[in-house]
Amino acid sequence: NAGVTQTPKFQVLKTGQSMTLQCAQDMNHNSMYWYRQDPGMGLRLIYYSASEGTTDKGEVPNGYNVSRLNKREFSLRLESAAPSQTSVYFCASNQGSEQYFGPGTRLTVT
Amino acid sequence: QKEVEQNSGPLSVPEGAIASLNCTYSDRVSQSFFWYRQYSGKSPELIMSIYSNGDKEDGRFTAQLNKASQYVSLLIRDSQPSDSATYLCAVKESSYKLIFGSGTRLLVRP
């Protein structure tokens, strides 16, 4: 089992460009999450999907959209990137209480 | 707003000592608590979960929960340099969401 996988690992965007971060899990988990992590601020929830076909906003959803493509895949889209979106993005999944994280995507917006 | 508070550290201990990491939370009805370890440049890794008052031991790790005082702690016995990392406390907010503290950086000196 690969667990939770994310692509790409690194990305540099110019302000205004768009991109989609991909996430997939092979643990048959119902719920999936997108977080961002900035220095000194811990993990902040952007969006989550409690089950296939549903998505909900988290703490910091502005500037992002998500798609729960199927039970395995949950993507995060930045339509018009801004320097404030420079961060490390983690995808996670869980069944029950315990969440498991992907390796992360380091995004820089110049 | 529900909060999870941790001292950012760094907490510096000599090799072989006991490291004590603390976390307080604001939501009295929280029932599930987690400790994640995060090495620099890596994703968070779940190391302990605790759901009831008292102590829970797993190898060199002991999680302690006191719901009346709204704190949860993690003790690491016989600390090793490989334990040097940031430790994130997380509290379950709802059926699907966790709230994370900003983490405590632990440094174990050889």
Coordinates of C-alpha atoms in Angstrom, one line a residue:
Chain A
N1 CA 0.0 0.0 0.0
A2 CA 1.3 3.4 -0.9
G3 CA -1.0 5.1 1.6
V4 CA -1.6 8.8 0.6
T5 CA 0.2 10.1 -2.4
Q6 CA 0.5 13.7 -3.7
T7 CA 1.7 15.3 -6.9
P8 CA 3.7 17.3 -7.5
K9 CA 6.3 17.4 -4.7
F10 CA 7.4 21.0 -5.6
Q11 CA 5.9 23.7 -7.7
V12 CA 6.8 27.3 -8.5
L13 CA 4.0 29.6 -9.9
K14 CA 3.8 33.2 -11.0
T15 CA 1.1 35.3 -9.5
G16 CA -2.1 34.7 -11.4
Q17 CA -1.3 31.3 -12.7
S18 CA -3.5 28.3 -11.9
M19 CA -2.7 24.8 -11.0
T20 CA -4.2 21.6 -9.5
L21 CA -2.6 19.6 -6.7
Q22 CA -3.5 15.9 -6.9
C23 CA -4.0 13.5 -4.0
A24 CA -4.9 9.8 -3.9
Q25 CA -5.3 7.2 -1.2
D26 CA -5.4 3.5 -1.4
M27 CA -6.7 2.7 2.1
N28 CA -10.4 2.8 1.1
H29 CA -10.9 5.7 3.5
N30 CA -14.1 7.7 3.3
S31 CA -12.8 11.1 4.4
M32 CA -10.1 13.2 2.8
Y33 CA -8.6 16.6 3.7
W34 CA -6.4 19.4 2.4
Y35 CA -4.3 21.4 4.8
R36 CA -1.7 24.1 4.4
Q37 CA 1.2 24.5 6.8
D38 CA 3.0 27.8 7.3
P39 CA 5.9 28.5 9.7
G40 CA 4.6 29.0 13.3
M41 CA 1.0 28.5 12.3
G42 CA 0.5 24.7 12.4
L43 CA -1.8 22.9 10.1
R44 CA -4.9 24.8 8.8
L45 CA -7.7 23.0 7.1
I46 CA -8.6 24.3 3.7
Y47 CA -11.3 21.9 2.6
Y48 CA -12.5 18.5 3.4
S49 CA -14.6 15.7 2.0
A50 CA -16.4 13.6 4.5
S51 CA -17.4 11.1 1.8
E52 CA -17.4 10.6 -1.9
G53 CA -19.7 13.3 -3.5
T54 CA -19.4 15.8 -0.6
T55 CA -17.0 18.7 0.1
D56 CA -17.0 21.3 2.8
K57 CA -15.0 24.4 3.6
G58 CA -12.5 24.4 6.4
E59 CA -10.8 27.3 8.2
V60 CA -9.1 28.9 5.2
P61 CA -11.0 28.1 1.9
N62 CA -10.6 31.4 0.1
G63 CA -8.7 31.2 -3.2
Y64 CA -9.1 27.4 -3.4
N65 CA -11.5 24.9 -4.9
V66 CA -11.7 21.2 -4.6
S67 CA -13.0 18.1 -6.4
R68 CA -13.7 14.7 -4.9
L69 CA -13.3 12.8 -8.1
N70 CA -14.0 9.4 -6.6
K71 CA -13.4 7.6 -3.3
R72 CA -9.6 7.5 -3.9
E73 CA -8.9 11.0 -5.3
F74 CA -9.3 14.5 -3.9
S75 CA -7.8 17.5 -5.8
L76 CA -7.1 21.1 -4.8
R77 CA -7.2 23.8 -7.4
L78 CA -5.7 27.3 -7.2
E79 CA -7.5 29.4 -9.9
S80 CA -5.3 32.5 -9.6
A81 CA -2.3 32.0 -7.4
A82 CA -1.2 34.7 -5.0
P83 CA 2.1 35.1 -3.0
S84 CA 0.0 34.5 0.2
Q85 CA -0.6 31.0 -1.0
T86 CA 3.1 30.1 -0.8
S87 CA 3.0 27.2 1.7
V88 CA 3.4 23.5 2.1
Y89 CA 0.2 21.6 1.3
F90 CA -0.7 18.3 2.8
C91 CA -3.5 15.9 1.9
A92 CA -4.8 13.5 4.5
S93 CA -7.4 10.7 4.8
N94 CA -9.0 8.9 7.6
Q95 CA -11.5 6.2 8.5
G96 CA -12.6 6.8 12.1
S97 CA -10.6 9.3 14.1
E98 CA -7.0 8.9 13.0
Q99 CA -5.7 10.9 10.0
Y100 CA -2.9 9.9 7.8
F101 CA -0.9 12.4 5.7
G102 CA 0.6 12.4 2.3
P103 CA 4.2 13.6 1.7
G104 CA 3.2 17.2 0.9
T105 CA 3.6 19.7 -1.9
R106 CA 5.9 22.7 -1.5
L107 CA 4.4 25.6 -3.4
T108 CA 6.0 28.9 -4.1
V109 CA 4.2 31.8 -5.7
T110 CA 6.3 34.6 -7.0
Chain B
Q1 CA -13.0 29.8 18.3
K2 CA -11.7 26.5 19.5
E3 CA -8.0 26.4 20.1
V4 CA -5.1 24.1 20.8
E5 CA -2.1 25.6 22.5
Q6 CA 1.5 24.4 22.6
N7 CA 4.7 25.9 23.6
S8 CA 6.7 26.4 20.4
G9 CA 10.0 25.5 22.1
P10 CA 12.6 24.4 21.4
L11 CA 12.6 22.0 24.3
S12 CA 16.1 20.8 24.7
V13 CA 16.9 17.6 26.7
P14 CA 20.0 15.4 26.9
E15 CA 20.0 12.0 25.4
G16 CA 18.5 9.4 27.8
A17 CA 16.3 12.0 29.6
I18 CA 12.5 12.2 29.7
A19 CA 11.0 14.8 27.4
S20 CA 7.7 16.2 28.5
L21 CA 5.5 17.9 25.9
N22 CA 2.3 19.7 26.8
C23 CA -0.9 20.8 25.1
T24 CA -4.0 22.6 26.3
Y25 CA -7.3 22.9 24.5
S26 CA -10.3 25.1 24.8
D27 CA -13.2 22.9 23.9
R28 CA -14.5 21.1 27.0
V29 CA -16.5 18.5 25.0
S30 CA -13.5 17.2 23.0
Q31 CA -13.2 13.4 23.3
S32 CA -10.3 12.4 21.1
F33 CA -6.7 13.6 21.2
F34 CA -3.7 12.8 19.1
W35 CA 0.1 13.3 19.0
Y36 CA 1.9 13.6 15.6
R37 CA 5.6 13.7 15.0
Q38 CA 6.9 15.8 12.2
Y39 CA 10.5 15.7 11.1
S40 CA 11.8 18.7 9.2
G41 CA 10.7 18.7 5.6
K42 CA 8.4 15.7 6.1
S43 CA 4.7 15.1 6.7
P44 CA 3.1 14.6 10.2
E45 CA 3.1 11.0 11.4
L46 CA 0.6 9.7 14.0
I47 CA 2.4 8.3 17.0
M48 CA -0.3 8.3 19.8
S49 CA -4.0 8.6 20.3
I50 CA -5.8 8.9 23.6
Y51 CA -9.5 9.0 24.3
S52 CA -10.0 8.6 28.0
N53 CA -8.5 10.2 31.2
G54 CA -5.3 8.7 32.4
D55 CA -2.2 7.4 30.8
K56 CA -1.7 5.4 27.7
E57 CA 1.7 3.8 27.1
D58 CA 3.3 2.6 23.8
G59 CA 6.9 1.7 24.0
R60 CA 8.9 4.8 25.1
F61 CA 5.9 7.1 24.6
T62 CA 3.2 7.8 27.2
A63 CA 0.2 10.0 26.5
Q64 CA -1.6 11.6 29.5
L65 CA -5.0 13.1 29.4
N66 CA -6.8 15.2 32.0
K67 CA -10.1 16.4 30.6
A68 CA -11.0 18.3 33.8
S69 CA -8.0 20.5 33.3
Q70 CA -8.2 20.4 29.5
Y71 CA -4.6 19.3 28.9
V72 CA -2.9 16.4 27.2
S73 CA 0.8 15.6 27.4
L74 CA 3.3 13.3 25.8
L75 CA 6.2 11.9 27.7
I76 CA 9.2 10.4 25.8
R77 CA 11.4 8.2 28.0
D78 CA 15.0 7.5 27.2
S79 CA 15.0 10.3 24.6
Q80 CA 17.2 9.7 21.5
P81 CA 18.6 12.2 19.0
S82 CA 16.3 10.6 16.5
D83 CA 13.4 11.9 18.5
S84 CA 14.4 15.4 17.6
A85 CA 11.4 16.7 15.7
T86 CA 8.3 18.9 16.0
Y87 CA 5.4 17.3 17.9
L88 CA 1.9 18.4 17.0
C89 CA -1.0 18.0 19.3
A90 CA -4.4 17.6 17.6
V91 CA -7.9 17.6 19.1
K92 CA -11.0 16.2 17.4
E93 CA -13.5 19.0 16.8
S94 CA -16.3 17.2 15.1
S95 CA -17.0 13.9 13.4
Y96 CA -14.5 14.8 10.6
K97 CA -12.2 17.6 11.7
L98 CA -9.1 17.9 13.8
I99 CA -7.7 21.1 15.2
F100 CA -3.9 21.2 15.4
G101 CA -1.6 23.1 17.7
S102 CA 1.3 24.9 16.1
G103 CA 3.7 22.3 17.5
T104 CA 6.6 22.0 20.0
R105 CA 10.1 21.6 18.6
L106 CA 12.1 19.0 20.6
L107 CA 15.9 18.8 20.4
V108 CA 17.6 15.8 22.0
R109 CA 21.3 16.6 22.6
P110 CA 23.7 13.6 22.2

